[in-house]
CSV table of C-alpha atoms in Angstrom, one decimal:
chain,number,residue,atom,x,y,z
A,25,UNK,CA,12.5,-65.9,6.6
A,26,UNK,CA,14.0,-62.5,5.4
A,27,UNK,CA,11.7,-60.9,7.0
A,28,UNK,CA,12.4,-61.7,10.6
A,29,UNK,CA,16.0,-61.5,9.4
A,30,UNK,CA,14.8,-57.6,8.5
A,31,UNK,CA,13.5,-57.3,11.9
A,32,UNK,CA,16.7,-58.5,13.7
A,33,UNK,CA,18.8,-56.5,11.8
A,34,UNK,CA,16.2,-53.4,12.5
A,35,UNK,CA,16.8,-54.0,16.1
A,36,UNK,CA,20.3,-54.6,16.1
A,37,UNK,CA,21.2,-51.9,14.2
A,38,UNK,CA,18.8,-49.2,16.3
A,39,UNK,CA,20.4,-50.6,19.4
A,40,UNK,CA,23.7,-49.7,18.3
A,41,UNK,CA,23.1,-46.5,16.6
A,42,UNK,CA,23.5,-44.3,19.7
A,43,UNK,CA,27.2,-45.1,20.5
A,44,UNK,CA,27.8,-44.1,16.6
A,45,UNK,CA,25.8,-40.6,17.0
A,46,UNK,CA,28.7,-39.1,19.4
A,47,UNK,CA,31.7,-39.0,17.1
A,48,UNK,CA,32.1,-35.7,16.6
A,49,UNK,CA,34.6,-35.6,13.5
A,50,UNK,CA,35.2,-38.1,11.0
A,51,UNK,CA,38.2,-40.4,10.8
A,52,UNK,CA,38.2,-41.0,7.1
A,53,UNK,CA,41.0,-38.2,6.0
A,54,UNK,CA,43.2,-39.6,8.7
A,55,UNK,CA,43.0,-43.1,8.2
A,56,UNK,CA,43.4,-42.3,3.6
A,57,UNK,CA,46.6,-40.6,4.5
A,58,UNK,CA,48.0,-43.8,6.8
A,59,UNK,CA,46.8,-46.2,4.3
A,60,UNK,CA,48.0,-43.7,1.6
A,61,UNK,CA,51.5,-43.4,3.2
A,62,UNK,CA,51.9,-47.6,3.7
A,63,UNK,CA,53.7,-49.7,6.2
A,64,UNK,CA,51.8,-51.0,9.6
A,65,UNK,CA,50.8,-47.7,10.7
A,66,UNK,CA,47.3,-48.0,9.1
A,67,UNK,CA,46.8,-51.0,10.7
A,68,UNK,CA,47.4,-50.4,14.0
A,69,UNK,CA,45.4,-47.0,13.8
A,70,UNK,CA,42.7,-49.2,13.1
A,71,UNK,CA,42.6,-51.3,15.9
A,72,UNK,CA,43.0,-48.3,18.1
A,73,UNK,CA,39.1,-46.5,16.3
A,74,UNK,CA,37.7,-49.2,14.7
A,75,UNK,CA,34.7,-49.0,17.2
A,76,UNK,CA,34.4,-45.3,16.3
A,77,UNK,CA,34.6,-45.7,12.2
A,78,UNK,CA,31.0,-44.2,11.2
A,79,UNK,CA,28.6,-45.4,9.2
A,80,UNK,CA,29.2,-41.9,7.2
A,81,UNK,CA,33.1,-42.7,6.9
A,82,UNK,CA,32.4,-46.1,5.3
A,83,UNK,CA,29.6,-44.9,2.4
A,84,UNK,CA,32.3,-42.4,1.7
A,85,UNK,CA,34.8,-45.0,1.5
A,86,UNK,CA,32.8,-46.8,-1.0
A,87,UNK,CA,32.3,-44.1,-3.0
A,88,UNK,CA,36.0,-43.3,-3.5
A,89,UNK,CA,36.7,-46.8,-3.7
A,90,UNK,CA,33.7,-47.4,-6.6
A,91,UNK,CA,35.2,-44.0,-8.3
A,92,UNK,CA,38.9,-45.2,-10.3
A,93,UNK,CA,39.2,-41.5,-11.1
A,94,UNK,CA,39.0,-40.4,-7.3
A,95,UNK,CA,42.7,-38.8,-6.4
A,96,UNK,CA,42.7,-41.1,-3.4
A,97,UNK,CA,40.7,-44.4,-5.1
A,98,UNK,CA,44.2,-46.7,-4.4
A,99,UNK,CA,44.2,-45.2,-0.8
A,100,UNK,CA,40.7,-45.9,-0.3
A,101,UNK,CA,41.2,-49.4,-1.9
A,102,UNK,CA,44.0,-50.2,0.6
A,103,UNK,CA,42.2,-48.8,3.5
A,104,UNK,CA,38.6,-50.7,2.6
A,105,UNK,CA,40.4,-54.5,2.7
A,106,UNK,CA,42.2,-53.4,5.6
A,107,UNK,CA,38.8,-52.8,7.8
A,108,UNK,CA,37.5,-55.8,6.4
A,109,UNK,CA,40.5,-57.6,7.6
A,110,UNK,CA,39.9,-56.2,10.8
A,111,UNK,CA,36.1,-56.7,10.7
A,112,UNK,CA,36.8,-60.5,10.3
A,113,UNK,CA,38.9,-61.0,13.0
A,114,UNK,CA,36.2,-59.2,15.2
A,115,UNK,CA,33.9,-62.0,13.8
A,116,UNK,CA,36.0,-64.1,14.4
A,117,UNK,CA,36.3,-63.5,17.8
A,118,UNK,CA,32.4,-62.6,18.3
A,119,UNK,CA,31.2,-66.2,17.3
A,120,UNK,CA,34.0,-67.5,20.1
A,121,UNK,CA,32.2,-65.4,22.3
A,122,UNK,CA,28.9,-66.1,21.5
A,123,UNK,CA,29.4,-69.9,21.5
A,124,UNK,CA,30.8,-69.8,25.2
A,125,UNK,CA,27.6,-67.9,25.8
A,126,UNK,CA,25.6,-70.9,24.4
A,127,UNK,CA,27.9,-73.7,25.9
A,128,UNK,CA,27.7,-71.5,29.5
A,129,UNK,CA,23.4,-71.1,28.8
A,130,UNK,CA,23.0,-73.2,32.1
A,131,UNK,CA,24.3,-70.8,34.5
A,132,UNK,CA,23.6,-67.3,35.0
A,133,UNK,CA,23.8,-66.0,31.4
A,134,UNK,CA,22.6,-62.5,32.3
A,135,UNK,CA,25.6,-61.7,34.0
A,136,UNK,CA,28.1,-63.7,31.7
A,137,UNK,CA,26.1,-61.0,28.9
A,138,UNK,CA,26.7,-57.8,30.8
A,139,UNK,CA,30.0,-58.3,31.6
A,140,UNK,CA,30.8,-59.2,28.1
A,141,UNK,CA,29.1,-55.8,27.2
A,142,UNK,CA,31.3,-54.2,29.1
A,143,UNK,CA,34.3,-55.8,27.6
A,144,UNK,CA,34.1,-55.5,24.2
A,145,UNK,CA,34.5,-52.3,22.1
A,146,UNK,CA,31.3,-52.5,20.1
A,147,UNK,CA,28.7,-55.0,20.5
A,148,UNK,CA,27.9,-55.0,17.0
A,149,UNK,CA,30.2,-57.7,15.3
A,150,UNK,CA,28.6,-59.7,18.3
A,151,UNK,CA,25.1,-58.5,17.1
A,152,UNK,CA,25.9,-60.0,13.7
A,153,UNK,CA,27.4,-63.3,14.5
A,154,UNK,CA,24.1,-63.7,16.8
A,155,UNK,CA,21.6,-62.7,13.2
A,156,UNK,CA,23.5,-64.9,11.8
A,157,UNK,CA,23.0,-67.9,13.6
A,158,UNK,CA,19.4,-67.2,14.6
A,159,UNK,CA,18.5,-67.2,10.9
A,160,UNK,CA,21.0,-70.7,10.4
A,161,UNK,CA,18.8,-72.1,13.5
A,162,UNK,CA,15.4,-71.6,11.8
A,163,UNK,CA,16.5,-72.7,8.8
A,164,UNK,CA,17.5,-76.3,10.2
A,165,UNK,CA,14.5,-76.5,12.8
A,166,UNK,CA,17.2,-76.4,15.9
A,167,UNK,CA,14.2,-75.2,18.3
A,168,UNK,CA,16.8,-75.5,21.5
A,169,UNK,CA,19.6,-74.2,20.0
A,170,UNK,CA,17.1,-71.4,18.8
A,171,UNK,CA,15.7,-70.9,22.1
A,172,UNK,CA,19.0,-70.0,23.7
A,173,UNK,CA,20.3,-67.8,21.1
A,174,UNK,CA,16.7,-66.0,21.4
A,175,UNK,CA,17.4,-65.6,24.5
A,176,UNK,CA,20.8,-64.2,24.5
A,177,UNK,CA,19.8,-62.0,22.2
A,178,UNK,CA,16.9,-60.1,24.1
A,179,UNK,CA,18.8,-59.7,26.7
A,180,UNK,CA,21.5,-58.2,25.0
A,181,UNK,CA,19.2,-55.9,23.5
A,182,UNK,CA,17.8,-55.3,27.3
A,183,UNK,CA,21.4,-54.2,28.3
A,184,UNK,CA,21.8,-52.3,25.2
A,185,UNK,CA,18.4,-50.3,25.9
A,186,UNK,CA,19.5,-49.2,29.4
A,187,UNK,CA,22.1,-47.0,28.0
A,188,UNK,CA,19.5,-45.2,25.7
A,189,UNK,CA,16.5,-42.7,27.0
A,190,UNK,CA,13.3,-43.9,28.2
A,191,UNK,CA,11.9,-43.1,24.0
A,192,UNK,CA,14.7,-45.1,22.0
A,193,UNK,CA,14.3,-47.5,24.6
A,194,UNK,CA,10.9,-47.8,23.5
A,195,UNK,CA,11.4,-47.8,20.2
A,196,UNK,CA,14.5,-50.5,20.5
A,197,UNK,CA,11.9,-52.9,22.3
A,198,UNK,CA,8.9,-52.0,20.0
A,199,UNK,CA,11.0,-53.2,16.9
A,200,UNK,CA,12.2,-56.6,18.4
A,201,UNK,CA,8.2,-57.5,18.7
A,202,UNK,CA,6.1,-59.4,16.0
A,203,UNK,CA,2.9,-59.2,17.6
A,204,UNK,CA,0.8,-55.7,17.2
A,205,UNK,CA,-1.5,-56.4,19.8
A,206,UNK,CA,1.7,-55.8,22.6
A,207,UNK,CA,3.1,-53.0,20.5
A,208,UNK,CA,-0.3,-51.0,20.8
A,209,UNK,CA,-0.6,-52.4,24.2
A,210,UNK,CA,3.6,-50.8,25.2
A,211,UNK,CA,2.4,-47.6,22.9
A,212,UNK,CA,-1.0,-46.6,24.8
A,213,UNK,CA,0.5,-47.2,28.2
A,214,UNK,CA,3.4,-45.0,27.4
A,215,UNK,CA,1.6,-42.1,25.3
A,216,UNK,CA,-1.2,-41.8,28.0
A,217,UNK,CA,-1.0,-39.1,30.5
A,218,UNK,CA,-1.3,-40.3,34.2
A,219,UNK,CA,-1.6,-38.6,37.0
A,220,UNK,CA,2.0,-37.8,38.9
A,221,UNK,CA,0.9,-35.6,41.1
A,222,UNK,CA,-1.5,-33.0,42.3
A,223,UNK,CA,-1.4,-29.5,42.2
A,224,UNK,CA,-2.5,-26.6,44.5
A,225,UNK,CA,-6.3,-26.3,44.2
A,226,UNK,CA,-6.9,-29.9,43.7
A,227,UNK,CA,-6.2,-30.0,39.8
A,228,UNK,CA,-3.9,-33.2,39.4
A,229,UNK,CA,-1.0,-33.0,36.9
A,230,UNK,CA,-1.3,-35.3,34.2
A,231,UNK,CA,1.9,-37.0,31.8
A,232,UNK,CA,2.7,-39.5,30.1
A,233,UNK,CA,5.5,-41.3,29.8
A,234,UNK,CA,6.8,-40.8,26.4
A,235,UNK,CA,4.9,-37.3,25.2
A,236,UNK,CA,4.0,-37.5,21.6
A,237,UNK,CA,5.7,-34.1,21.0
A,238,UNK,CA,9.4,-36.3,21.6
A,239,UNK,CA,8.1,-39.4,20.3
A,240,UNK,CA,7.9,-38.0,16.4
A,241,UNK,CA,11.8,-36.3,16.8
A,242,UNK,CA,13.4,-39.8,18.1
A,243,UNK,CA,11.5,-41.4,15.3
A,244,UNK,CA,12.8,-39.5,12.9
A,245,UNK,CA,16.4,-39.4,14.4
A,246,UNK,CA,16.2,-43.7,14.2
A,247,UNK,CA,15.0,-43.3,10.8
A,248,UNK,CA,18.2,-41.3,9.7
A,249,UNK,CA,20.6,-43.1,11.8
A,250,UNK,CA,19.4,-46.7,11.2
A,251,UNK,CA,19.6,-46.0,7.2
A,252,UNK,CA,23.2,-44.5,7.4
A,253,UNK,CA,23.7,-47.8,8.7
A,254,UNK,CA,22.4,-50.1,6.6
A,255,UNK,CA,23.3,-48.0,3.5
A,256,UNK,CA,27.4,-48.3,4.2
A,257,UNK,CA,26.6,-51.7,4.9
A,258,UNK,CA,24.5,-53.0,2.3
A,259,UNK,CA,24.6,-50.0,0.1
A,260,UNK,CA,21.8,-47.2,-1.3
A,261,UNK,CA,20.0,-50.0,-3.6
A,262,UNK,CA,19.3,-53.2,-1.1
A,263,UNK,CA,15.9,-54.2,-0.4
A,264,UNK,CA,16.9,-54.6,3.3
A,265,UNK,CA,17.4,-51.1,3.8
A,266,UNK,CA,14.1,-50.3,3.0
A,267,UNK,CA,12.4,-53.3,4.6
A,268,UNK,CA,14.7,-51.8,7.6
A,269,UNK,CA,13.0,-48.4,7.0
A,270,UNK,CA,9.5,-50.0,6.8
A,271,UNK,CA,10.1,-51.9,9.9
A,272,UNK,CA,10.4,-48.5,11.9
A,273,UNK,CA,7.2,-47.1,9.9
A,274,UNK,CA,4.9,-49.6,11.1
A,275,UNK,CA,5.6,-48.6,14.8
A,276,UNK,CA,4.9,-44.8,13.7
A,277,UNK,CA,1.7,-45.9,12.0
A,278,UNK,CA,0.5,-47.7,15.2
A,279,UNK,CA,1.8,-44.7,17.3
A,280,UNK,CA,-0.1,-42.2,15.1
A,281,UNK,CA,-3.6,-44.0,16.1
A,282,UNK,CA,-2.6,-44.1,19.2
A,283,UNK,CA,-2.2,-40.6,19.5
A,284,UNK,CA,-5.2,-39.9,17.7
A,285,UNK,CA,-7.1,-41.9,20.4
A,286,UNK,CA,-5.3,-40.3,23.4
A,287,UNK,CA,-4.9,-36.7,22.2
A,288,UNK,CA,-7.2,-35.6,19.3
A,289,UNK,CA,-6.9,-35.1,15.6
A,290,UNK,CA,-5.2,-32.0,16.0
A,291,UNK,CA,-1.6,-33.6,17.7
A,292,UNK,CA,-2.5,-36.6,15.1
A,293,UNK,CA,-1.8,-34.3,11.9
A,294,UNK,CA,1.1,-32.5,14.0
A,295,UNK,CA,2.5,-35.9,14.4
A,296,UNK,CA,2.3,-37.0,10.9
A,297,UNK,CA,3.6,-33.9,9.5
A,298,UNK,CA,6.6,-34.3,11.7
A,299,UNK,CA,7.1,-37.5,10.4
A,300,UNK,CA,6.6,-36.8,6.6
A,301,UNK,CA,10.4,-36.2,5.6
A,302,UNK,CA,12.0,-39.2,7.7
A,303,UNK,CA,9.5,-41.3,5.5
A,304,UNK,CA,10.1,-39.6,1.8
A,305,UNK,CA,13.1,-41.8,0.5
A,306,UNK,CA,10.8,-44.7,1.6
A,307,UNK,CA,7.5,-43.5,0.1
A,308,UNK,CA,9.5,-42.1,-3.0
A,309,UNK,CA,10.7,-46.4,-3.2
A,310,UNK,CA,7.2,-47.7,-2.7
A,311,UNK,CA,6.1,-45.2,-5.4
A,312,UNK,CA,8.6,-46.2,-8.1
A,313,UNK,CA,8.1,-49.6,-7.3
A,314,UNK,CA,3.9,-50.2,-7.4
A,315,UNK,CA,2.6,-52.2,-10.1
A,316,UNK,CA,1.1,-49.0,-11.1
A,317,UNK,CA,4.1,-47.0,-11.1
A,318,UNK,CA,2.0,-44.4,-12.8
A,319,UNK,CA,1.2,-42.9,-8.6
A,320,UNK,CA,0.7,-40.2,-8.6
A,321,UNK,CA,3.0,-37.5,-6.5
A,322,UNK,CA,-0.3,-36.3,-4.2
A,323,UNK,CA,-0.9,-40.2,-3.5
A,324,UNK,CA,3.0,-39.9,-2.3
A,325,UNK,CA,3.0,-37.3,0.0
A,326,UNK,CA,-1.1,-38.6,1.4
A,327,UNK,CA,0.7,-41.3,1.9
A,328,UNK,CA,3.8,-39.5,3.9
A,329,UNK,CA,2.1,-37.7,6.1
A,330,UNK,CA,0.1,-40.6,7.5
A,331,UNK,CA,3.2,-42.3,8.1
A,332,UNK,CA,2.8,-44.2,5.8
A,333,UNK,CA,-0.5,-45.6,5.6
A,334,UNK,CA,-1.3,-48.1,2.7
């Protein structure tokens, strides 16, 4: 079904959107004058950054490749097939890794997963292959071939978590879970303070494990990060991105009770608020697309600044 599709690509995509946030610079200008200039040079400046191409460097791409007028638009043309070219061969060579995963399932699959982590330059062309082929495995009732690649795909997503801090570790694992029950259950017993240790007079010192106050930032930060994503990939106007983007929202909704519960109305509001401009391009969709798409622009931002309640 699309929607669990949605959900893997959620996860997937939020798992890999940390490596992406460190480049620093963008390597679009370089790689337009290589492809501008010709010969093998592009190419095998390619192979060298692929893994560190941004989400940002390919919307731009397809803007200047969209735009015939654009100075560079033949540059921009050469360089786009040329990371596709080198995009296939890294799918190529992901579904030859995955499928020694599955024929290797028996033995200790774990490690055969983190060293293959470690081995390749991004996990994501992996990450796709393994979509891919989950959804292909549904759709022909292959529960055991299903079961393995379900498998290999949690724990990838495991692995891929321990690199991140404790809160988009959270947030990775909350996405890759259907049922609402565990994701309130994984919320309240992170967001409630505990006692760690006790202070001089016998008061005891209460936290909790993910404080609401960076809970709302790292929230907001997927939000941005996860849609860069999925915009160069699918582009501005693709349902997915904002099925993506809903995905993510239903966690904040759940966390916002949560917090209510725990901490008071007070933290509540300063939570929503916090939250209200990760969610506007998504609220300003479901607006424009209501079977009354007379709503108003006060039932928007209500609507905002409870993340998103229906």
């Amino acid at each position: 079904p699309r929607s669990s599709c949605v959900s893997r690509a959620a996860e997937g995509t939020a798992g890999t959107a940390a490596a992406v946030e460190g480049a620093d610079e963008s390597l679009l200008p370089e790689l337009l004058d290589l492809a501008a200039d010709g010969g093998s040079a592009l190419e095998e400046r390619l192979e060298e950054v692929f893994a560190q191409v941004s989400p940002d460097d390919l919307a731009s791409l397809r803007m200047k490749v969209a735009d015939p007028q654009a100075a560079d638009h033949l540059a921009a043309q050469r360089l786009g097939d040329a990371i596709q070219m080198a995009m296939t061969r890294r799918l190529t060579d992901a579904k030859n890794v995955l499928e020694e995963l599955i024929q290797e399932a028996d033995g200790d699959v774990n490690l055969k997963i983190r060293k293959m982590l470690k081995s390749v330059e991004s996990p994501l062309p992996i990450l796709m292959v393994l979509q891919l082929n989950i959804g292909e495995a549904q759709a022909s009732a292959d529960g055991e071939r299903l079961q393995v690649l379900m498998h290999i795909s949690t724990v990838m997503q495991e692995e891929l978590e321990k690199k991140s801090s404790r809160v988009r570790g959270m947030l990775n694992k909350l996405l890759r879970i259907e049922d609402e029950n565990i994701r309130n259950n994984i919320l309240r017993d992170q967001l409630t303070p505990v006692e760690v240790a006790g202070a001089p007079g016998g008061t005891p010192l209460m936290a909790a494990m993910v404080p609401p106050d960076r809970l709302a930032p790292a929230i907001a930060s997927l939000v941005q990060e996860v849609d860069r994503q999925m915009v160069a990939v699918l582009g501005p106007d693709d349902e997915g991105r904002y099925e993506t983007m809903d995905r993510i929202r239903q966690v904040a909704k759940q966390a916002r009770l949560i917090i209510g519960e725990v901490y008071g109305q007070g933290l509540m509001d300063t939570f929503s608020a916090d939250l209200t401009p990760a969610f506007h391009t998504l609220m300003s969709y479901k607006a424009r697309n209501r079977p009354d798409a007379g709503a108003t622009a006060t039932e928007e931002v209500s609507e905002a600044k409870n993340a998103g309640d229906d």
